[in-house]
Coordinates of C-alpha atoms in Angstrom, one line a residue:
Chain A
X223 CA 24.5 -28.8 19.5
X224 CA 22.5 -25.1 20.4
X225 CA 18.9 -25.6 18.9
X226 CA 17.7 -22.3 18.5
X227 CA 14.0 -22.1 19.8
X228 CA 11.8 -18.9 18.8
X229 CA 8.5 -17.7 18.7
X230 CA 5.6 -19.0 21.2
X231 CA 8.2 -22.1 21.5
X232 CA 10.1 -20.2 23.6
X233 CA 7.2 -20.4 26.4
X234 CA 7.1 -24.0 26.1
X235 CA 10.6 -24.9 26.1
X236 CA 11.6 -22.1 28.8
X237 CA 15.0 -20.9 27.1
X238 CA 16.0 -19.1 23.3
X239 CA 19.1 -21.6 23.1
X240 CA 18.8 -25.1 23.9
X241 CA 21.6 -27.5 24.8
X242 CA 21.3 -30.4 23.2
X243 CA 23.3 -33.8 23.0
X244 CA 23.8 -34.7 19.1
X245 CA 21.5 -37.1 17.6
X246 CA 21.6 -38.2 14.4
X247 CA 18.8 -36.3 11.9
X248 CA 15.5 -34.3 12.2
X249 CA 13.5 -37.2 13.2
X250 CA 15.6 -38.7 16.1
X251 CA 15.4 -34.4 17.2
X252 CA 11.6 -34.6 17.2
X253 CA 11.3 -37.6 18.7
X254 CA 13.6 -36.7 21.4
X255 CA 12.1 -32.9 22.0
X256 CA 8.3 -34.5 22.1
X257 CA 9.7 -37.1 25.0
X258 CA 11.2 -33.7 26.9
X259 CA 8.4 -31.3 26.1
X260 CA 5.0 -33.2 25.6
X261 CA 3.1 -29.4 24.7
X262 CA 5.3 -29.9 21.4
X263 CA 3.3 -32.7 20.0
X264 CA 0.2 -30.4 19.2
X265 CA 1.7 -27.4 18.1
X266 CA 2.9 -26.6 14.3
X267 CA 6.2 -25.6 14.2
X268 CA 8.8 -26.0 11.0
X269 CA 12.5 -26.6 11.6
X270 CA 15.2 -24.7 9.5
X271 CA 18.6 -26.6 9.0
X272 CA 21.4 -23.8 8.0
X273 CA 18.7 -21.0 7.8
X274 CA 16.4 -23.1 5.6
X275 CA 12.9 -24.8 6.2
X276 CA 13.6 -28.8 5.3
X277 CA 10.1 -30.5 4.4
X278 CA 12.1 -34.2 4.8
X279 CA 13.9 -36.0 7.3
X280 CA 17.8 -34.8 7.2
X281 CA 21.3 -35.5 9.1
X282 CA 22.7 -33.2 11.6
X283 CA 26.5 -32.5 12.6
X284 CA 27.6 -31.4 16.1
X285 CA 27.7 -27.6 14.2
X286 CA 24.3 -27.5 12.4
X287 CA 22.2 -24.8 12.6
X288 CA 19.3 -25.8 13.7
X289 CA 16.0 -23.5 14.9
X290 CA 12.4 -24.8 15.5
X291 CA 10.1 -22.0 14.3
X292 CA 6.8 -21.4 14.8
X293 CA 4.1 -19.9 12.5
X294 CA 5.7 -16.8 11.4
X295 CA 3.5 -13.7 11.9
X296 CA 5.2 -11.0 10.9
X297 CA 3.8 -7.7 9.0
Chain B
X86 CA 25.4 -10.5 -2.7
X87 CA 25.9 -6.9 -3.5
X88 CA 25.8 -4.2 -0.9
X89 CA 22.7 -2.6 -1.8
X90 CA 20.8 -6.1 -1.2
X91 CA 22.5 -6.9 2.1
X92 CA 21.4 -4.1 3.9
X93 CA 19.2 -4.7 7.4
X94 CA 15.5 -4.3 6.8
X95 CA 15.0 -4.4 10.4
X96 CA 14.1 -1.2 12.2
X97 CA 14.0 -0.6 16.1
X98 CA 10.4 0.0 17.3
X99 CA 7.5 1.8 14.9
X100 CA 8.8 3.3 11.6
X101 CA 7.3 6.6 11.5
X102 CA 5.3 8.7 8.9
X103 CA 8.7 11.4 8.9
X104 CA 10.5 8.4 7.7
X105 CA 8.5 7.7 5.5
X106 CA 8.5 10.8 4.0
X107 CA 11.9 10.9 3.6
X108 CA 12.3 7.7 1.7
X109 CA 9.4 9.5 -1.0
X110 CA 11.9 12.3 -0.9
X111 CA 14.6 10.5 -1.9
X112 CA 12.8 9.3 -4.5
X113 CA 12.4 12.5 -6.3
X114 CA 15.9 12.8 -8.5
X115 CA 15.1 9.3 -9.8
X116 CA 12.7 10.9 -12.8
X117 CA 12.7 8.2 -14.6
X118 CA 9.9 6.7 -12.2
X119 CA 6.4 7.1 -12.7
X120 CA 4.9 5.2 -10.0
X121 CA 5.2 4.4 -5.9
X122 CA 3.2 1.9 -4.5
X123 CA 3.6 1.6 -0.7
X124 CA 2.5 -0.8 1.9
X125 CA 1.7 0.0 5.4
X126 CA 0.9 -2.4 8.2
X127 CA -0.1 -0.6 11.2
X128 CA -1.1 -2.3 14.7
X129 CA -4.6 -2.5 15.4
X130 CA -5.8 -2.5 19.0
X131 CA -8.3 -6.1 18.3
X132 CA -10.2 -7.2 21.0
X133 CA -9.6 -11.0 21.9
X134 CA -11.4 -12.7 24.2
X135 CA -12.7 -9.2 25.6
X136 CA -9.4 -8.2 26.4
X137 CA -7.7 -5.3 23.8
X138 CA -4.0 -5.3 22.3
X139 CA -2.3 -2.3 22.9
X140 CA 1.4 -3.1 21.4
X141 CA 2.5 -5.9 18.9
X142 CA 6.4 -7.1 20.3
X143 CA 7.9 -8.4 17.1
X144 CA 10.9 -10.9 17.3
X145 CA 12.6 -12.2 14.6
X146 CA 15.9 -15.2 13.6
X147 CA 17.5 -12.0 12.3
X148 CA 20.1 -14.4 10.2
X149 CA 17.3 -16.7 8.5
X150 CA 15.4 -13.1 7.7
X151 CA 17.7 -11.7 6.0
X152 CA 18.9 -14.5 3.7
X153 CA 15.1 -15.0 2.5
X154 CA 15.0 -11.5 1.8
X155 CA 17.5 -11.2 -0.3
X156 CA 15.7 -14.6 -2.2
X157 CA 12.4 -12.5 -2.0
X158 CA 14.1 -9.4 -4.0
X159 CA 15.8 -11.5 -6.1
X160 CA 12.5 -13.1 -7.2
X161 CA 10.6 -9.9 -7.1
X162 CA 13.0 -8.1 -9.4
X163 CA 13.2 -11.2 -12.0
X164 CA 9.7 -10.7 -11.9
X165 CA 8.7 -7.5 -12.0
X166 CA 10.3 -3.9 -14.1
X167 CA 11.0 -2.2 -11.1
X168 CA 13.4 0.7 -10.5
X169 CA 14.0 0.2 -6.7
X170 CA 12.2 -1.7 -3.7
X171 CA 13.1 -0.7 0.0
X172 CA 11.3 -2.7 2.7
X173 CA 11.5 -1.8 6.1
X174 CA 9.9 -4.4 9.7
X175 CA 10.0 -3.4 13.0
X176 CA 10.9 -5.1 15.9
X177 CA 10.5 -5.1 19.3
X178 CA 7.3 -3.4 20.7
X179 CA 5.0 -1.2 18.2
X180 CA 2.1 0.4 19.8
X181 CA -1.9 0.2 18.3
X182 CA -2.1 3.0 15.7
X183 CA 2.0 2.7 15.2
X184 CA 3.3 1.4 11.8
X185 CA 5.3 -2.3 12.0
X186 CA 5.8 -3.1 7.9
X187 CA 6.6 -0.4 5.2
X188 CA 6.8 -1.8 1.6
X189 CA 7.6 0.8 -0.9
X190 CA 8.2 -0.4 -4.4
X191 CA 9.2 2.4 -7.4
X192 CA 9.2 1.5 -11.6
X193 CA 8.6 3.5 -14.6
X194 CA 4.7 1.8 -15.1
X195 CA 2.1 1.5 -12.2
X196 CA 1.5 -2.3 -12.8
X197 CA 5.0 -3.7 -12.2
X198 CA 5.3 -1.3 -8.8
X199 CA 1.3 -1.9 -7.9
X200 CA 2.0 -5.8 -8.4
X201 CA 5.5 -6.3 -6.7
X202 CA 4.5 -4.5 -4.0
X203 CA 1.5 -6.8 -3.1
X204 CA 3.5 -10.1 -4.1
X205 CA 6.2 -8.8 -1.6
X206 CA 3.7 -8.0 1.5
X207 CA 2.0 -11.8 0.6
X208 CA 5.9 -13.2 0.9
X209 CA 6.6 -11.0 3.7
X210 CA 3.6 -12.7 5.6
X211 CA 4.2 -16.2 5.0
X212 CA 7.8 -16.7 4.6
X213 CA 9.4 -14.0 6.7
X214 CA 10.6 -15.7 10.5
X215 CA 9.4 -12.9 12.2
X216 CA 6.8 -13.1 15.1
X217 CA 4.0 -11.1 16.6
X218 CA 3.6 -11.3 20.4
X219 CA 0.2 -9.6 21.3
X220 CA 0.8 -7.4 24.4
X221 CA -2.7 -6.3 26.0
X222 CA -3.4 -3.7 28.5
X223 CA -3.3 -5.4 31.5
X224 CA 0.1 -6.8 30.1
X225 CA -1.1 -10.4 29.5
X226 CA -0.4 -11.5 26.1
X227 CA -1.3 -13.7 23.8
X228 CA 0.8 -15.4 19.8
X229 CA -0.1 -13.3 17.1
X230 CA -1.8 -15.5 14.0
X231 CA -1.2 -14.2 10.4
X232 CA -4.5 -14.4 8.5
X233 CA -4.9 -14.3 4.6
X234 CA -6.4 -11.1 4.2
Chain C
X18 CA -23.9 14.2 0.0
X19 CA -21.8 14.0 3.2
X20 CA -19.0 16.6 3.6
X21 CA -16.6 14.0 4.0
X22 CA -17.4 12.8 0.5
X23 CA -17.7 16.2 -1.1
X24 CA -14.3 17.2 -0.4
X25 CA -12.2 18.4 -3.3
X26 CA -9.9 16.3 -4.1
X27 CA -7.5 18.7 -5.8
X28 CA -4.4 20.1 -5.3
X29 CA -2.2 23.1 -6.7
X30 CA 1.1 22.3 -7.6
X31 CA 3.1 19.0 -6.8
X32 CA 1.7 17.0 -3.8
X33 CA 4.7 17.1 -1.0
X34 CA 6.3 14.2 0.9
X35 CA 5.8 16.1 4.3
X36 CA 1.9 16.3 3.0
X37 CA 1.6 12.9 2.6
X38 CA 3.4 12.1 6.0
X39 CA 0.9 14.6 7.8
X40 CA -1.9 12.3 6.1
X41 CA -0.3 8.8 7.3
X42 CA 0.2 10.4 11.1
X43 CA -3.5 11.0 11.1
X44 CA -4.6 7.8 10.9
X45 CA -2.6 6.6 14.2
X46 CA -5.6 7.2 15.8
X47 CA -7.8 5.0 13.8
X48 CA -6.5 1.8 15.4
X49 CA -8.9 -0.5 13.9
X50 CA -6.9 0.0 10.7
X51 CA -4.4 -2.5 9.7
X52 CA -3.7 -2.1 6.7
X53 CA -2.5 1.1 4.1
X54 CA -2.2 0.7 0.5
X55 CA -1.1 3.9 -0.7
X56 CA -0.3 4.9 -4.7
X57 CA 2.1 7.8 -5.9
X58 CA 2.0 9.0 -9.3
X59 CA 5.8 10.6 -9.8
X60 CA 5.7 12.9 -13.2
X61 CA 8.9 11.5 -15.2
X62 CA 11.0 13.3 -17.6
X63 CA 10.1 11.1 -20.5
X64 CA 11.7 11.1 -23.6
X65 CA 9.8 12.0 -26.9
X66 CA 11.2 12.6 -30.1
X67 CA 14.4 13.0 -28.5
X68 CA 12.6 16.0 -26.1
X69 CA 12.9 15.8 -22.3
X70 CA 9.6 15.9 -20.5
X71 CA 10.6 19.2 -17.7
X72 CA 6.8 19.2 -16.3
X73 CA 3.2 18.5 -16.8
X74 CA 0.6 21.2 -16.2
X75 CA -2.5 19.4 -15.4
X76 CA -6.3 20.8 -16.2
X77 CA -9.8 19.2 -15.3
X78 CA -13.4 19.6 -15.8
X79 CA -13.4 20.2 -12.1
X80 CA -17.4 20.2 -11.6
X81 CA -17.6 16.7 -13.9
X82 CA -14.7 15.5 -12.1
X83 CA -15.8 15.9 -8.6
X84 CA -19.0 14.4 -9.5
X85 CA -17.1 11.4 -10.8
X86 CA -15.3 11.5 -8.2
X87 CA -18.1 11.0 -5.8
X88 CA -19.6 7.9 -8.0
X89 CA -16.3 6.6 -7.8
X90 CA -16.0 6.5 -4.0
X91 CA -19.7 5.3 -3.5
X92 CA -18.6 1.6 -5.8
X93 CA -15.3 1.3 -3.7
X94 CA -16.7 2.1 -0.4
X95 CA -19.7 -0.7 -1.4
X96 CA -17.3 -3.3 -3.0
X97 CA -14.6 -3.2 -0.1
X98 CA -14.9 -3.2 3.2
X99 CA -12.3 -0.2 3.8
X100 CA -12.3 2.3 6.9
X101 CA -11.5 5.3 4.8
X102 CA -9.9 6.7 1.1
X103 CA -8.5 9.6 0.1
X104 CA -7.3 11.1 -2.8
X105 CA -5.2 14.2 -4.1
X106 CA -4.7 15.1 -7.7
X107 CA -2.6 18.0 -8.7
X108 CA -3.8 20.5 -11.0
X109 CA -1.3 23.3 -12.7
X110 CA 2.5 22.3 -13.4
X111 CA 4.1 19.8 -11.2
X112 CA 7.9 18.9 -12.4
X113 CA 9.4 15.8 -13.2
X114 CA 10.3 14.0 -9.9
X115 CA 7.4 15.3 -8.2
X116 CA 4.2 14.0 -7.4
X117 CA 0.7 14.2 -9.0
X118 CA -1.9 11.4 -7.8
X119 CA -1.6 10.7 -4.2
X120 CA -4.2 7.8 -3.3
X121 CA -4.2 5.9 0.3
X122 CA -6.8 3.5 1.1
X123 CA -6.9 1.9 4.8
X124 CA -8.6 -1.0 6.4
X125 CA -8.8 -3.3 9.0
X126 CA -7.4 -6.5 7.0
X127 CA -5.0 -5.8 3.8
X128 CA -6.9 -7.4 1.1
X129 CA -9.2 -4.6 0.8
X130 CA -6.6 -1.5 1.3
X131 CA -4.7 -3.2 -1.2
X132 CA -7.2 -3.7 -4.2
X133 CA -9.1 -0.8 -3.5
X134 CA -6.4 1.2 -4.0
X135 CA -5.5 -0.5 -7.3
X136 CA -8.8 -0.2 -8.5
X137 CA -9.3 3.1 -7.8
X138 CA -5.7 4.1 -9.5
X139 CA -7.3 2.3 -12.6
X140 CA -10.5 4.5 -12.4
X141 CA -9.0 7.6 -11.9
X142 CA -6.5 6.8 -14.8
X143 CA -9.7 5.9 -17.2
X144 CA -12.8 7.8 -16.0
X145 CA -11.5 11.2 -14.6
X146 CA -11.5 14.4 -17.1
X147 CA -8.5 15.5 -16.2
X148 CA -5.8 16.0 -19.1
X149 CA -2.1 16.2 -19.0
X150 CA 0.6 18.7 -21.1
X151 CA 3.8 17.4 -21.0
X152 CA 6.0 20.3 -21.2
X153 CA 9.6 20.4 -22.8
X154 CA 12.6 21.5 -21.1
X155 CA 12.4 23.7 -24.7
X156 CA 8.7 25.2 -23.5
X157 CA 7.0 23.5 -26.2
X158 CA 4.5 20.6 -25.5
X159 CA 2.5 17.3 -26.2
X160 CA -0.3 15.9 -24.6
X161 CA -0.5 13.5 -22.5
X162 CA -1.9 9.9 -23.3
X163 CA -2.6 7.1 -20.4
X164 CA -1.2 3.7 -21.0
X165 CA -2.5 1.1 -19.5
X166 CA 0.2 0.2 -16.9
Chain D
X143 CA -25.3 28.1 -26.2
X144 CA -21.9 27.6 -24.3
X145 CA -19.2 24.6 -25.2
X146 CA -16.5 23.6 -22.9
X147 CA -13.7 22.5 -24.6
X148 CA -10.8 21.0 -22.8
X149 CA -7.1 19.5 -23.3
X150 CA -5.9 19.8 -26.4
X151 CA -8.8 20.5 -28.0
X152 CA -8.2 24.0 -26.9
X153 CA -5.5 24.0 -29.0
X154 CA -7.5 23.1 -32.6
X155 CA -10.6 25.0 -31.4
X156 CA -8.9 28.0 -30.0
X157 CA -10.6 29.2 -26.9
X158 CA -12.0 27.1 -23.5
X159 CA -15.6 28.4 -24.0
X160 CA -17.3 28.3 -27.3
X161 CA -20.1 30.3 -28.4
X162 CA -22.8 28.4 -30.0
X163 CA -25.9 29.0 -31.6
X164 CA -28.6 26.7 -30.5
X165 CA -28.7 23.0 -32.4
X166 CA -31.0 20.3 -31.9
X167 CA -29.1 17.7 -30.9
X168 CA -25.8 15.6 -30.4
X169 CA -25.8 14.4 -34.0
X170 CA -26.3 18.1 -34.9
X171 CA -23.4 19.2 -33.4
X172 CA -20.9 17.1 -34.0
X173 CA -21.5 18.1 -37.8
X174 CA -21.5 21.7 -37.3
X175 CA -18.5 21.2 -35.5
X176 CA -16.7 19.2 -38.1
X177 CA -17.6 21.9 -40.6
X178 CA -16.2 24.7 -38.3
X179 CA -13.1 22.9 -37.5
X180 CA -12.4 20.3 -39.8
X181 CA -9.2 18.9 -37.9
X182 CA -12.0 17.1 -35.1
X183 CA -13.0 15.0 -37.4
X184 CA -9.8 12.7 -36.9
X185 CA -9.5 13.3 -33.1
X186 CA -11.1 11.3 -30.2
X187 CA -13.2 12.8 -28.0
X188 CA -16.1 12.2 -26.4
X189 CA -19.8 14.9 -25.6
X190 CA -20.3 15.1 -21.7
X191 CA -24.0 16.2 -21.1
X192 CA -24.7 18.0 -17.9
X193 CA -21.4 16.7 -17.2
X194 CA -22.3 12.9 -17.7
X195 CA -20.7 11.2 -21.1
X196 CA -23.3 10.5 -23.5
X197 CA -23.4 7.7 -25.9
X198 CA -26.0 8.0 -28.0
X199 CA -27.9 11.1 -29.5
X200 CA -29.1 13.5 -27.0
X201 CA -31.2 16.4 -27.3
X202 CA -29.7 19.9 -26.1
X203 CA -31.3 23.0 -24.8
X204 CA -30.5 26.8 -24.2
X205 CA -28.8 25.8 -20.9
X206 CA -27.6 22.4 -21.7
X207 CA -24.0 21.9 -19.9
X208 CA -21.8 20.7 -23.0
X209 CA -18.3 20.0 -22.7
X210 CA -15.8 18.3 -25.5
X211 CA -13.8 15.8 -23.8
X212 CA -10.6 14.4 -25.4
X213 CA -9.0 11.4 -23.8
X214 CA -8.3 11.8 -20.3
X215 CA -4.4 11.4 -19.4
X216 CA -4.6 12.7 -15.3
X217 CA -2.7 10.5 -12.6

């Protein structure tokens, strides 16, 4: 799966698209993006599943679209 | 998802004041409005940590954008008795003293224009995914923070 | 009594979109301002009594109103923390579709652009002699009366 | 003395400036006026002294400013 990586997060991870083997839901992926990029663990970021902001843990398919997004400051 | 709501709010680089003045232009067969209430958000040149901005370099998850737009006009019109709304952000990079947000909202009565319009600026801030890079003049640059006010 | 403050406020005619651009351009220099809050007050072809409102020719009480005007300004300026205000108000006729009240209030965070303007709308709506005759398509008239929204 | 009249009280009064022999106050004039032209005693309007609205009885002079405000309806 592409994990879609914007914002501030993109200096931190190095790359807009990351590769990423499939795990299972949102909290194996956070768990498994903290182990690869320790900065993560103090920053605030929200993750959007299909183009929408989940507050609770959910399941992810090979084609999920998933993005990590930072504070938004827009305006 | 009619064609009208779909359309890109999105705007390459500043949005500027001719623009503007054409969309008030436009505005003037519809003579059943009474009242305009626009938003602007221009880039200010702040000085952090000694060091001034001299451009905001706005990126945005153009998909995600849109979609909540369309949920932000849809709530906006339920809401308020408006005639039209047009809302236009820019991104990439928008110099200090260049415009970056233009809210324009139109209805027969000031309140329902003078309201939507600042309910749509608040949504705009907090739910939009867009983001601010800070550029400063020695080209350093720093994540742009929304604040409430 | 500055000369900045002073200034009449009043316009003959409609108040024009490129007018209004030319005022927003300005303030691209002022880049400690991030935030506009502007109002348009758009003269609509009302129906009364099955008559179609063509115009309305606006008069004041131009020395009373300036002074107003002035009081006006000095409780905004102390209650919000803007950079600057201005405001245009026609006088004479100004037809449906165009614009009579042009107000734009700027600062450096929106909170105060935004409800200065609002408040000043509200003040200029209750506490300015100016009066309205809503002309007919048919050349007869009524006058004018504010709601409150 | 001269009266200011504006809006549509032009229309029941007749002219923009009204000539006006010297009362003693407010209270004074409002009646003279009623008797003169009986229709502003069912219209709103308010007495601007020296161009500030009064509220209570005022005394007036030779050179007082007076104006006859009805309800304002700019913007």
């Amino acid at each position: 799966m592409i994990i879609k990586i914007f914002g501030q997060l993109i200096d931190v991870i190095g790359k807009e698209n990351l590769a990423f083997d499939v795990v299972e839901d949102t909290n194996a992926l956070i768990k498994k993006l903290q182990e690869m990029y320790p900065p993560l663990t103090n920053l605030k970021y929200a993750i959007a599943i299909n183009k929408k902001i989940i507050q609770n843990n959910t399941a992810l398919k090979q084609d999920t679209e998933i993005a990590l997004l930072p504070p938004f400051s827009g305006g | 998802m009619t064609e009208k709501n779909s359309k890109n709010i999105f705007f390459d680089g500043a949005i500027i004041a001719s623009f503007i003045a054409e969309q008030i232009q436009k505005h003037s067969t519809k003579t059943n409005i009474g009242a305009h209430s626009i938003f602007l958000g221009q880039v200010r040149n702040d000085l952090i940590d000694d060091k001034k901005v001299a451009a905001i370099e706005y990126t945005t998850y153009k998909e995600m954008a849109l979609e909540k737009m369309l949920e932000i006009r849809e709530v906006i019109f339920d809401k308020y008795a408006l005639t039209c709304m047009h809302i236009y952000h820019s991104l990439g990079k928008v110099n200090a003293g260049e415009i970056s947000l233009f809210v324009f909202a139109s209805s027969q009565h000031r309140r329902a224009a003078i309201d939507a319009c600042n309910d749509v600026v608040e949504r705009i801030k907090n739910e939009l995914p867009v983001w601010g890079k800070e550029i400063f003049e020695d080209e350093t640059y720093t994540w742009k923070q929304n604040t409430n006010g």
